[in-house]
Short mmCIF file of C-alpha atoms in Angstrom, two decimals:
data_model
loop_
_atom_site.label_atom_id
_atom_site.label_comp_id
_atom_site.label_asym_id
_atom_site.label_seq_id
_atom_site.Cartn_x
_atom_site.Cartn_y
_atom_site.Cartn_z
CA MET C 25 128.71 227.66 213.23
CA PRO C 26 125.73 228.08 210.80
CA ARG C 27 123.80 225.07 209.59
CA THR C 28 122.43 224.43 206.15
CA TYR C 29 119.85 222.32 204.38
CA GLN C 30 118.20 222.03 201.00
CA GLN C 31 114.53 221.50 200.16
CA ARG C 32 112.91 220.44 196.89
CA LEU C 33 109.34 220.43 195.58
CA TYR C 34 108.48 219.10 192.14
CA THR C 35 105.51 218.31 189.94
CA ASN C 36 105.34 216.18 186.80
CA HIS C 37 102.56 215.69 184.23
CA LYS C 38 102.17 213.50 181.15
CA VAL C 39 99.77 214.48 178.39
CA ALA C 40 98.74 212.46 175.33
CA LEU C 41 98.33 215.06 172.57
CA SER C 42 97.34 212.47 169.96
CA SER C 43 97.65 208.74 169.31
CA ARG C 44 101.29 209.30 168.29
CA LEU C 45 102.33 212.45 170.12
CA SER C 46 102.82 212.76 173.89
CA ALA C 47 104.54 215.20 176.23
CA VAL C 48 105.91 215.14 179.77
CA ALA C 49 106.36 218.48 181.52
CA GLY C 50 107.17 219.54 185.04
CA VAL C 51 109.02 221.93 187.27
CA ASN C 52 111.39 221.44 190.17
CA VAL C 53 111.53 224.19 192.84
CA MET C 54 114.52 224.24 195.18
CA TRP C 55 115.47 226.31 198.22
CA PHE C 56 119.00 226.44 199.63
CA ASN C 57 118.68 228.01 203.06
CA LEU C 58 122.34 228.95 203.66
CA ASN C 59 122.10 231.91 201.28
CA ASN C 60 118.29 231.91 200.86
CA GLN C 61 118.52 230.94 197.19
CA TRP C 62 115.29 229.97 195.40
CA LEU C 63 115.49 228.23 192.02
CA ALA C 64 112.79 227.05 189.61
CA GLU C 65 113.81 224.42 187.07
CA PRO C 66 111.45 223.58 184.16
CA ARG C 67 111.72 220.25 182.36
CA ILE C 68 109.87 219.07 179.24
CA SER C 69 110.10 216.21 176.75
CA VAL C 70 108.04 215.48 173.65
CA GLN C 71 107.84 212.03 172.05
CA TYR C 72 106.47 211.18 168.61
CA LYS C 73 105.83 207.62 167.40
CA THR C 74 107.12 207.69 163.84
CA SER C 75 105.98 204.09 163.34
CA PRO C 76 104.73 201.17 165.46
CA SER C 77 108.36 200.21 166.10
CA SER C 78 110.17 203.57 166.30
CA THR C 79 110.01 206.83 168.28
CA PHE C 80 111.58 210.27 168.04
CA SER C 81 111.86 212.54 171.07
CA VAL C 82 113.24 215.92 172.13
CA ALA C 83 113.90 216.91 175.75
CA TYR C 84 115.02 220.02 177.64
CA ALA C 85 115.87 220.48 181.32
CA LEU C 86 117.23 223.25 183.49
CA ASN C 87 119.22 221.66 186.33
CA SER C 88 121.01 222.97 189.42
CA ARG C 89 123.66 221.34 191.59
CA LYS C 90 124.68 222.02 195.17
CA GLU C 91 128.36 221.43 195.80
CA ALA C 92 129.76 219.41 198.69
CA THR C 93 128.80 221.15 201.93
CA ASP C 94 132.40 221.94 202.92
CA THR C 95 132.64 224.23 199.87
CA TYR C 96 130.28 226.76 201.49
CA PHE C 97 132.07 226.68 204.86
CA VAL C 98 135.58 227.61 203.66
CA ILE C 99 137.12 230.02 206.18
CA ILE C 100 139.71 232.61 205.09
CA ASP C 101 141.00 235.99 206.24
CA LYS C 102 138.46 238.71 206.90
CA SER C 103 136.36 240.03 204.01
CA PRO C 104 133.77 242.82 204.43
CA ASP C 105 131.17 240.80 202.47
CA ALA C 106 131.48 237.52 204.38
CA LEU C 107 130.07 236.22 207.64
CA PRO C 108 132.38 237.13 210.58
CA LEU C 109 133.73 234.43 212.88
CA ASP C 110 136.08 234.52 215.86
CA ASN C 111 135.53 238.21 216.65
CA GLY C 112 135.81 239.21 213.01
CA GLN C 113 139.27 237.75 212.40
CA ARG C 114 138.08 235.04 209.97
CA THR C 115 135.19 234.78 207.51
CA MET C 116 133.12 232.26 205.54
CA ALA C 117 134.26 233.10 202.02
CA ASN C 118 131.67 231.05 200.10
CA LYS C 119 128.53 231.56 202.16
CA ASP C 120 126.78 233.44 199.33
CA LEU C 121 128.07 231.17 196.56
CA GLY C 122 125.34 230.29 194.07
CA LEU C 123 124.62 226.83 192.71
CA THR C 124 126.00 225.50 189.44
CA ARG C 125 123.25 225.52 186.78
CA SER C 126 122.93 223.96 183.34
CA HIS C 127 120.75 223.84 180.25
CA HIS C 128 120.50 220.29 178.89
CA VAL C 129 119.04 219.47 175.47
CA SER C 130 118.85 215.97 173.95
CA VAL C 131 117.35 214.42 170.85
CA SER C 132 116.82 210.66 170.56
CA PHE C 133 115.66 208.13 168.01
CA ALA C 134 114.75 204.58 169.07
CA GLN C 135 114.08 201.71 166.67
CA ARG C 136 112.97 198.22 167.64
CA LEU C 137 114.80 195.50 165.73
CA GLY C 138 112.49 192.52 165.70
CA GLU C 139 110.78 191.32 168.87
CA ASN C 140 113.67 191.47 171.33
CA ALA C 141 116.21 194.05 170.18
CA MET C 142 116.42 197.85 170.15
CA LEU C 143 118.71 200.51 168.70
CA LYS C 144 118.83 204.00 170.22
CA ILE C 145 120.76 207.08 169.02
CA GLU C 146 120.88 210.15 171.26
CA PRO C 147 122.92 213.31 170.59
CA TYR C 148 123.02 215.80 173.47
CA TRP C 149 124.31 219.25 174.41
CA GLN C 150 124.79 220.74 177.87
CA TRP C 151 125.71 224.31 178.79
CA LEU C 152 126.79 224.95 182.40
CA PHE C 153 126.75 228.45 183.89
CA ASP C 154 127.23 230.10 187.29
CA VAL C 155 130.05 227.60 187.78
CA PRO C 156 132.19 228.32 190.89
CA VAL C 157 135.76 229.23 189.91
CA GLU C 158 138.71 230.87 191.64
CA GLU C 159 139.73 234.33 190.49
CA GLY C 160 143.26 234.62 189.13
CA THR C 161 143.71 230.88 188.52
CA THR C 162 142.43 228.18 186.16
CA TYR C 163 140.62 226.34 188.96
CA SER C 164 136.98 225.29 188.43
CA ILE C 165 134.71 223.27 190.73
CA LEU C 166 133.92 221.07 187.71
CA ASN C 167 137.36 219.46 188.10
CA HIS C 168 137.29 219.20 191.89
CA ARG C 169 137.91 215.80 193.40
CA LYS C 170 136.52 214.64 196.72
CA PHE C 171 139.11 216.37 198.86
CA PHE C 172 138.62 219.14 201.38
CA GLN C 173 137.87 222.52 199.81
CA ASP C 174 140.02 225.53 200.79
CA ARG C 175 139.37 228.15 198.07
CA ALA C 176 137.32 231.34 197.88
CA LEU C 177 135.09 230.98 194.81
CA VAL C 178 132.86 233.10 192.59
CA ASN C 179 130.09 232.09 190.13
CA GLU C 180 131.85 233.34 187.00
CA GLY C 181 132.78 230.08 185.26
CA ALA C 182 131.08 228.00 182.60
CA GLY C 183 131.28 224.60 180.95
CA ARG C 184 130.02 222.70 177.93
CA ASN C 185 129.49 219.00 177.25
CA TYR C 186 128.27 217.58 173.97
CA GLY C 187 128.34 214.24 172.21
CA ILE C 188 126.30 211.30 170.99
CA ASP C 189 125.19 208.08 172.72
CA LEU C 190 124.55 204.82 170.86
CA THR C 191 122.82 201.82 172.45
CA LEU C 192 122.18 198.40 170.91
CA GLU C 193 120.33 196.06 173.25
CA ARG C 194 119.11 192.47 173.02
CA TYR C 195 116.53 191.74 175.68
CA LEU C 196 116.64 188.50 177.65
CA LYS C 197 115.22 185.71 175.54
CA ASP C 198 115.99 182.00 175.54
CA GLY C 199 118.44 182.70 178.34
CA PHE C 200 120.60 185.14 176.31
CA TYR C 201 120.95 188.92 176.74
CA GLY C 202 123.44 191.50 175.54
CA MET C 203 124.07 195.22 175.20
CA VAL C 204 126.56 197.53 173.51
CA THR C 205 126.77 201.20 174.50
CA ALA C 206 129.12 203.75 172.96
CA THR C 207 129.56 207.43 173.76
CA VAL C 208 131.69 209.96 171.91
CA PHE C 209 131.84 213.31 173.68
CA LYS C 210 133.68 216.54 174.43
CA SER C 211 133.91 218.19 177.86
CA GLU C 212 135.38 221.68 178.37
CA TYR C 213 135.27 224.42 180.98
CA ARG C 214 135.85 228.18 181.15
CA ASP C 215 137.95 229.64 183.97
CA ALA C 216 137.63 233.01 185.75
CA GLN C 217 139.74 234.71 183.07
CA GLY C 218 137.39 233.57 180.28
CA GLU C 219 139.78 230.96 178.85
CA TRP C 220 138.51 227.55 177.70
CA HIS C 221 140.28 224.28 178.64
CA HIS C 222 139.79 220.53 178.59
CA SER C 223 137.97 219.39 181.71
CA ARG C 224 139.32 216.59 183.87
CA HIS C 225 136.54 214.35 182.51
CA ASP C 226 137.23 214.92 178.80
CA ARG C 227 138.02 211.27 178.01
CA GLY C 228 136.63 211.46 174.47
CA TYR C 229 134.85 208.10 174.37
CA ILE C 230 133.43 205.31 176.54
CA THR C 231 132.30 201.91 175.24
CA ASN C 232 130.69 199.05 177.16
CA ILE C 233 130.01 195.56 175.85
CA LEU C 234 128.15 193.17 178.11
CA GLY C 235 126.19 189.97 177.85
CA GLY C 236 125.37 186.69 179.47
CA LYS C 237 123.54 183.39 179.45
CA GLU C 238 121.18 181.89 182.03
CA TRP C 239 120.00 178.30 182.47
CA MET C 240 117.07 177.02 184.52
CA VAL C 241 118.37 174.11 186.61
CA GLY C 242 117.37 171.90 189.50
CA LYS C 243 114.81 169.15 189.83
CA THR C 244 111.91 171.57 189.31
CA ARG C 245 113.77 173.91 186.95
CA LYS C 246 113.26 176.85 189.31
CA ASN C 247 116.88 177.62 190.10
CA VAL C 248 119.04 179.79 187.83
CA PHE C 249 122.68 179.35 186.82
CA GLY C 250 124.20 182.28 184.93
CA LEU C 251 127.42 183.45 183.32
CA ASN C 252 127.97 187.18 182.69
CA GLY C 253 130.74 189.32 181.24
CA ARG C 254 131.48 192.99 180.60
CA LEU C 255 134.20 194.81 178.66
CA THR C 256 134.80 198.56 179.06
CA LEU C 257 136.99 200.72 176.80
CA MET C 258 137.43 204.43 177.48
CA GLY C 259 139.81 207.28 176.91
CA GLY C 260 142.44 207.87 179.55
CA ASP C 261 142.31 210.29 182.46
CA ARG C 262 143.29 213.88 181.76
CA TYR C 263 145.97 215.48 183.89
CA THR C 264 148.11 218.58 184.24
CA PRO C 265 151.88 218.01 183.97
CA ILE C 266 153.83 219.01 187.07
CA PRO C 267 155.58 222.35 186.37
CA ILE C 268 159.35 222.57 186.64
CA GLY C 269 160.35 223.46 190.18
CA ILE C 270 157.30 221.88 191.87
CA THR C 271 157.95 218.64 193.75
CA PHE C 272 155.57 215.76 194.31
CA GLU C 273 155.83 216.31 198.07
CA GLU C 274 154.60 219.91 197.67
CA ILE C 275 151.54 218.70 195.76
CA MET C 276 150.69 216.08 198.38
CA LYS C 277 150.71 218.78 201.08
CA ARG C 278 147.91 220.68 199.32
CA PRO C 279 144.39 219.92 200.70
CA ASP C 280 143.01 218.84 197.30
CA ARG C 281 146.26 217.25 195.99
CA SER C 282 146.15 219.57 192.97
CA ILE C 283 148.82 221.09 190.74
CA PRO C 284 149.40 224.75 191.71
CA GLU C 285 147.75 226.95 189.06
CA ASP C 286 150.00 229.10 186.92
CA GLU C 287 149.04 231.69 184.31
CA GLY C 288 151.21 230.02 181.69
CA LEU C 289 149.97 226.49 182.45
CA ASP C 290 147.29 224.84 180.29
CA PRO C 291 145.38 222.54 182.70
CA PHE C 292 144.49 218.97 181.75
CA ASN C 293 146.24 219.27 178.40
CA LYS C 294 147.73 215.77 178.69
CA GLN C 295 145.90 212.45 178.55
CA LYS C 296 146.87 208.98 179.70
CA GLY C 297 146.45 205.92 177.52
CA MET C 298 143.23 203.98 177.03
CA ASN C 299 141.59 202.39 180.06
CA VAL C 300 140.44 198.78 179.62
CA GLY C 301 138.23 197.15 182.21
CA TYR C 302 136.65 193.72 182.26
CA ALA C 303 134.47 191.77 184.62
CA PHE C 304 133.27 188.15 184.76
CA SER C 305 130.74 186.67 187.13
CA VAL C 306 129.14 183.34 187.91
CA LYS C 307 125.74 183.44 189.58
CA TYR C 308 123.57 180.76 191.09
CA THR C 309 120.07 181.51 192.43
CA ILE C 310 118.02 179.12 194.54
CA ASN C 311 114.33 179.99 194.37
CA LYS C 312 112.01 178.63 197.06
CA LYS C 313 108.39 179.33 197.91
CA HIS C 314 109.05 182.27 200.24
CA THR C 315 112.77 182.94 199.85
CA SER C 316 115.54 183.25 197.28
CA HIS C 317 119.27 182.75 197.82
CA HIS C 318 121.85 184.35 195.51
CA PHE C 319 125.47 183.23 195.25
CA ILE C 320 127.76 185.37 193.08
CA LEU C 321 131.45 185.03 192.29
CA GLU C 322 132.82 188.08 190.44
CA TYR C 323 136.20 189.11 189.05
CA LEU C 324 136.95 192.76 188.13
CA GLN C 325 140.04 194.42 186.68
CA MET C 326 140.92 197.81 185.14
CA ARG C 327 144.13 198.49 183.22
CA THR C 328 145.54 201.76 181.90
CA PHE C 329 147.81 201.60 178.86
CA GLN C 330 150.64 204.05 178.27
CA GLY C 331 149.68 207.16 176.29
#
């Protein structure tokens, strides 16, 4: 059985072009030995200080992703273009599968609000190409869960993600801290037939609200007692309705627990209700000269409401 490994080499440089303008540029070089694939990935970002308390920046990156190793070792019936195994009766269907690649562009504006608060707005756009998909079905590796892979794939799919991130943060001061993050986004993919669909991850929005308070306690005021909380609101999971005639038992027998693809089936066209998660924690830290002891009691829960 062949072995595989991946190697990376990167360089990164920061240049001050003026008192207000700076740039960070670099390149990441990667080699995937299984199919002898070399990739060069440039990255660059430029930041401009619009005022002493605000910055504007633009960034671009070309990224590549290796799939789970079992994807490249899928064995199917003999194919003239695949590596022969067992006297030529079986083959590695995905040995020459390329890596998923993407162009990622983001623009951000950050504004300090007083001495201990900051507001950041960041729209982004991502185009994915060379995405592994299965011919004749709506399957894409972008929707694959962490189950065993059993499909022969080709790099003919694509995807697109775009949205805007908002962050409002209050830094720790006088024992208080807090943060609100909100993301509104769209996530779609293109199958082997050239049709666009919702991706599994197309929730639509994610919001996090967190904060806490810390007190210095103890005889020497070196120990810390803290209370923390977090609330998460996000769109529900996307799913494909089970077609008429397919039983739940048949789905559970499939290696990746997926709905069998059908030409007339629109994948992930249904969405569950909003997910609400919350967490509370109590923390006590004992600080000594050479050691620190942390005691944390945490409660977590996630609920999904009906769609």
